[in-house]
Amino acid sequence: MMPMNLSFKKEQKKVLITFSLIEAAGSYIFATIQTLLIFYLIDELHLSHAISAELVGTIIGMLCLSSLLGGYIGEYLLNYYVTMLLGTLVLSLGCLIMVLANSENTLFIALTLISISAGLIRPNTSSFIGKFYDQTQARESQRDFGFNVLYVAVNAGSTLATFSAFYLRNKYGFNDTFFVLLFVASASSLMMILGFYFLKKYQSHRGITLKSFFYTLILLIVFVLFVFYILKNPLFADIVFIVTTIFCVVTLLLSARSGQMHRAIAFFIFFALGILYFCVYSQLFISLLLFIHYCVNHQVFGFELNTSQFITSECFFILCLGFFMGKIWIFFENKKKSVLDIDKFKLSFLLIGIMYALIYGAIALSAPAEKIPGWIIILSFFFMAVSELSLMPIGYSMITKIAPKGYVSLYMGIWVVTIGIGSKLAGEISSFIKINKDVVSSKQTMSHGLLGLIILSVLGIVFCFLMRKMTTPRVS
């Protein structure tokens, strides 16, 4: 085992830089699609607001739901690294088809492949890094720091995406914007191929057979057809997400071995909290994004911001605070006052509730036909950034600590599925929050929606209080 010395720091740097770049590239692609998709559906395909909102929620959900497939392939058929490489190749193919897309069907095929690639990459990246820290016997705070670094990289990609998405669309159009995504995806595939050499000693030596590759291919083909059918038939998606939720719960119960039931119970609690949080959080790319576009003054401190650049401010805050937040958890651990994961989740619900309360207050204090000040959105996104950092990277780190042996990647997939289920619920909620060019009616509708989101945030805080004892004894 590698001791905690300069050698560890060197190896940690190598691993974190490689996978931070991969995650940043993937995040750039996914965030660009999330930012532009609802406008593409409304402006280019001329779909209604309600249908577009539900579709966006479904697509974001499928980006995450595919993590179950990716987690299974990485854990049982291939290995973490090969599955990630396969994911970057599928991502490149999806971006290529998106560039060539000239109809709803070809667009849905592209989105299907991109959603599957997310499932192949995301859970296995976190599992690979978790395994690295297991091999090096790293402390819990060092593990949390590593996942914070990874999450900052994710948001570096998101920052660039949100800053440039509307600029590229307005100047060059949707098609050329998608071509940029193809270039980024191809670069990430090349990096993963090169990684076979300089990360070889951390890759699993489990034999990969022709049979396992065949099973993987069959699973991918079936899943492509499955996702495409869901996108063409949105009503069927509701059933799929309900069945997926049941599947996740059953999987958690089956994974609980003798003396480890507490692990499954603890993760189930975090699973439920995650769904609730992402239901609230994912409004960012649906109703809140439309609200910023139509009902917010884009002049901020003398600068003209486009719609997606408001979201850039949230990503910027994450970049600035990510390392700091990681150091805070290390500071408290060194002081023998470690902050429990459940308390970090509680903090995240409190802060996102404050964020929505600020926007609600700005609407209430402004004249009916007046757009609210842009600086209010930027201030609220500060609270959202700290909220996000208190839950998302901690969730990934938490899984590598509590998942039973042999279930790490699958648990990672289930955790990412919470984002999918929450996003699907967010889409359903957003379909009732109709935002358009009519500022008066849009502000009124958004106020009602914000009240609901604030109530959900309060419920999250209460649930954290009630469940604290059930996660405290052995999971921290």
Coordinates of N, CA and C in Angstrom, one line a residue, residues 155-231:
N155 N -17.8 21.7 -12.6 CA -18.4 23.0 -12.7 C -17.5 23.9 -13.5
A156 N -16.2 23.6 -13.7 CA -15.4 24.4 -14.7 C -16.0 24.2 -16.1
G157 N -16.3 23.0 -16.4 CA -16.9 22.7 -17.7 C -18.3 23.4 -17.8
S158 N -19.1 23.3 -16.7 CA -20.4 24.0 -16.8 C -20.3 25.5 -16.9
T159 N -19.3 26.0 -16.2 CA -19.1 27.5 -16.3 C -18.8 27.9 -17.7
L160 N -17.9 27.2 -18.4 CA -17.6 27.5 -19.8 C -18.8 27.3 -20.7
A161 N -19.6 26.3 -20.4 CA -20.7 26.0 -21.2 C -21.8 27.1 -21.1
T162 N -22.1 27.4 -19.9 CA -23.2 28.4 -19.7 C -22.8 29.8 -20.1
F163 N -21.5 30.1 -20.0 CA -21.0 31.4 -20.5 C -21.0 31.5 -22.0
S164 N -20.8 30.4 -22.7 CA -20.7 30.5 -24.2 C -21.9 30.0 -24.9
A165 N -22.8 29.3 -24.2 CA -23.9 28.6 -25.0 C -24.8 29.6 -25.8
F166 N -25.3 30.6 -25.1 CA -26.1 31.6 -25.8 C -25.4 32.4 -26.8
Y167 N -24.1 32.7 -26.5 CA -23.3 33.5 -27.4 C -23.1 32.7 -28.7
L168 N -22.7 31.4 -28.6 CA -22.5 30.6 -29.8 C -23.8 30.4 -30.6
R169 N -24.9 30.2 -29.8 CA -26.2 30.0 -30.5 C -26.6 31.3 -31.3
N170 N -26.5 32.4 -30.6 CA -26.9 33.7 -31.2 C -26.0 34.1 -32.4
K171 N -24.7 33.8 -32.3 CA -23.8 34.2 -33.4 C -23.7 33.2 -34.5
Y172 N -23.7 31.9 -34.2 CA -23.5 30.9 -35.2 C -24.6 29.9 -35.4
G173 N -25.6 29.9 -34.5 CA -26.7 29.0 -34.6 C -26.5 27.7 -33.9
F174 N -27.6 26.9 -33.8 CA -27.5 25.7 -33.0 C -26.6 24.7 -33.6
N175 N -26.5 24.5 -34.9 CA -25.7 23.5 -35.6 C -24.2 23.6 -35.3
D176 N -23.7 24.9 -35.4 CA -22.3 25.1 -35.2 C -22.0 24.9 -33.7
T177 N -22.9 25.3 -32.9 CA -22.7 25.1 -31.4 C -22.5 23.6 -31.1
F178 N -23.3 22.8 -31.8 CA -23.2 21.3 -31.6 C -21.9 20.8 -32.1
F179 N -21.4 21.4 -33.2 CA -20.1 21.0 -33.7 C -19.0 21.2 -32.7
V180 N -19.0 22.2 -31.9 CA -18.1 22.5 -30.8 C -18.1 21.3 -29.8
L181 N -19.3 20.8 -29.5 CA -19.5 19.7 -28.6 C -18.8 18.5 -29.2
L182 N -18.9 18.3 -30.5 CA -18.3 17.1 -31.1 C -16.8 17.2 -31.0
F183 N -16.2 18.3 -31.1 CA -14.8 18.5 -30.9 C -14.3 18.2 -29.5
V184 N -15.1 18.7 -28.5 CA -14.7 18.4 -27.1 C -14.9 16.9 -26.8
A185 N -15.9 16.3 -27.3 CA -16.1 14.8 -27.1 C -15.0 14.0 -27.7
S186 N -14.5 14.4 -28.9 CA -13.4 13.6 -29.5 C -12.1 13.8 -28.7
A187 N -11.9 15.0 -28.2 CA -10.7 15.2 -27.4 C -10.7 14.4 -26.1
S188 N -11.9 14.2 -25.5 CA -12.0 13.4 -24.3 C -11.7 11.9 -24.6
S189 N -12.2 11.5 -25.7 CA -11.9 10.1 -26.2 C -10.4 9.9 -26.3
L190 N -9.8 10.8 -26.9 CA -8.3 10.7 -27.1 C -7.6 10.6 -25.8
M191 N -8.0 11.4 -24.8 CA -7.4 11.5 -23.5 C -7.6 10.1 -22.8
M192 N -8.7 9.5 -22.9 CA -9.0 8.2 -22.3 C -8.1 7.2 -22.9
I193 N -7.9 7.2 -24.2 CA -7.0 6.3 -24.9 C -5.6 6.4 -24.4
L194 N -5.1 7.6 -24.2 CA -3.8 7.9 -23.7 C -3.7 7.4 -22.2
G195 N -4.8 7.5 -21.5 CA -4.8 7.1 -20.1 C -4.5 5.7 -19.8
F196 N -4.7 4.8 -20.8 CA -4.4 3.4 -20.7 C -2.9 3.2 -20.2
Y197 N -2.0 4.2 -20.7 CA -0.6 4.0 -20.3 C -0.3 4.6 -19.0
F198 N -0.6 5.9 -18.7 CA -0.1 6.5 -17.5 C -1.0 6.2 -16.2
L199 N -2.1 5.5 -16.4 CA -3.0 5.1 -15.3 C -3.1 3.6 -15.2
K200 N -2.2 2.9 -15.8 CA -2.4 1.5 -16.0 C -2.4 0.7 -14.6
K201 N -1.6 1.2 -13.7 CA -1.5 0.4 -12.4 C -2.8 0.5 -11.5
Y202 N -3.6 1.5 -11.8 CA -4.9 1.6 -11.1 C -6.1 1.0 -11.8
Q203 N -5.9 0.5 -12.9 CA -7.0 -0.2 -13.6 C -7.1 -1.6 -13.2
S204 N -8.3 -2.1 -13.1 CA -8.6 -3.4 -12.7 C -8.0 -4.4 -13.6
H205 N -7.4 -5.5 -13.1 CA -6.8 -6.5 -13.9 C -7.7 -7.7 -14.1
R206 N -9.0 -7.5 -13.8 CA -10.0 -8.5 -14.1 C -10.1 -8.7 -15.6
G207 N -10.1 -10.0 -16.0 CA -10.1 -10.3 -17.4 C -11.4 -9.9 -18.1
I208 N -11.3 -9.2 -19.3 CA -12.4 -8.8 -20.1 C -12.5 -9.7 -21.3
T209 N -13.5 -10.5 -21.3 CA -13.7 -11.5 -22.4 C -14.5 -11.0 -23.5
L210 N -14.5 -11.8 -24.6 CA -15.3 -11.5 -25.8 C -16.8 -11.6 -25.4
K211 N -17.1 -12.5 -24.5 CA -18.4 -12.7 -24.0 C -19.0 -11.5 -23.3
S212 N -18.1 -10.9 -22.4 CA -18.5 -9.7 -21.7 C -18.7 -8.5 -22.6
F213 N -17.9 -8.4 -23.6 CA -18.1 -7.3 -24.6 C -19.4 -7.5 -25.4
F214 N -19.7 -8.8 -25.7 CA -21.0 -9.1 -26.4 C -22.2 -8.7 -25.6
Y215 N -22.2 -9.1 -24.3 CA -23.3 -8.8 -23.4 C -23.4 -7.2 -23.3
T216 N -22.3 -6.6 -23.2 CA -22.3 -5.1 -23.1 C -23.0 -4.5 -24.4
L217 N -22.6 -5.0 -25.5 CA -23.1 -4.5 -26.8 C -24.7 -4.7 -26.8
I218 N -25.1 -5.9 -26.4 CA -26.5 -6.2 -26.4 C -27.3 -5.3 -25.5
L219 N -26.7 -5.0 -24.3 CA -27.4 -4.1 -23.3 C -27.5 -2.7 -23.9
L220 N -26.4 -2.3 -24.5 CA -26.4 -0.9 -25.1 C -27.5 -0.7 -26.2
I221 N -27.5 -1.7 -27.1 CA -28.5 -1.7 -28.2 C -29.9 -1.6 -27.6
V222 N -30.2 -2.5 -26.6 CA -31.5 -2.6 -26.0 C -31.9 -1.2 -25.3
F223 N -30.9 -0.7 -24.6 CA -31.1 0.5 -23.9 C -31.3 1.7 -24.9
V224 N -30.6 1.7 -26.0 CA -30.8 2.8 -27.0 C -32.3 2.8 -27.5
L225 N -32.8 1.6 -27.8 CA -34.1 1.5 -28.3 C -35.1 1.9 -27.2
F226 N -34.8 1.5 -26.0 CA -35.7 1.8 -24.8 C -35.7 3.3 -24.6
V227 N -34.6 4.0 -24.6 CA -34.6 5.5 -24.3 C -35.3 6.2 -25.5
F228 N -35.0 5.8 -26.7 CA -35.6 6.5 -27.8 C -37.1 6.4 -27.8
Y229 N -37.6 5.2 -27.4 CA -39.1 5.0 -27.2 C -39.7 5.9 -26.1
I230 N -38.9 6.1 -25.1 CA -39.4 7.0 -24.0 C -39.5 8.4 -24.5
L231 N -38.5 8.9 -25.2 CA -38.5 10.2 -25.7 C -39.6 10.5 -26.7

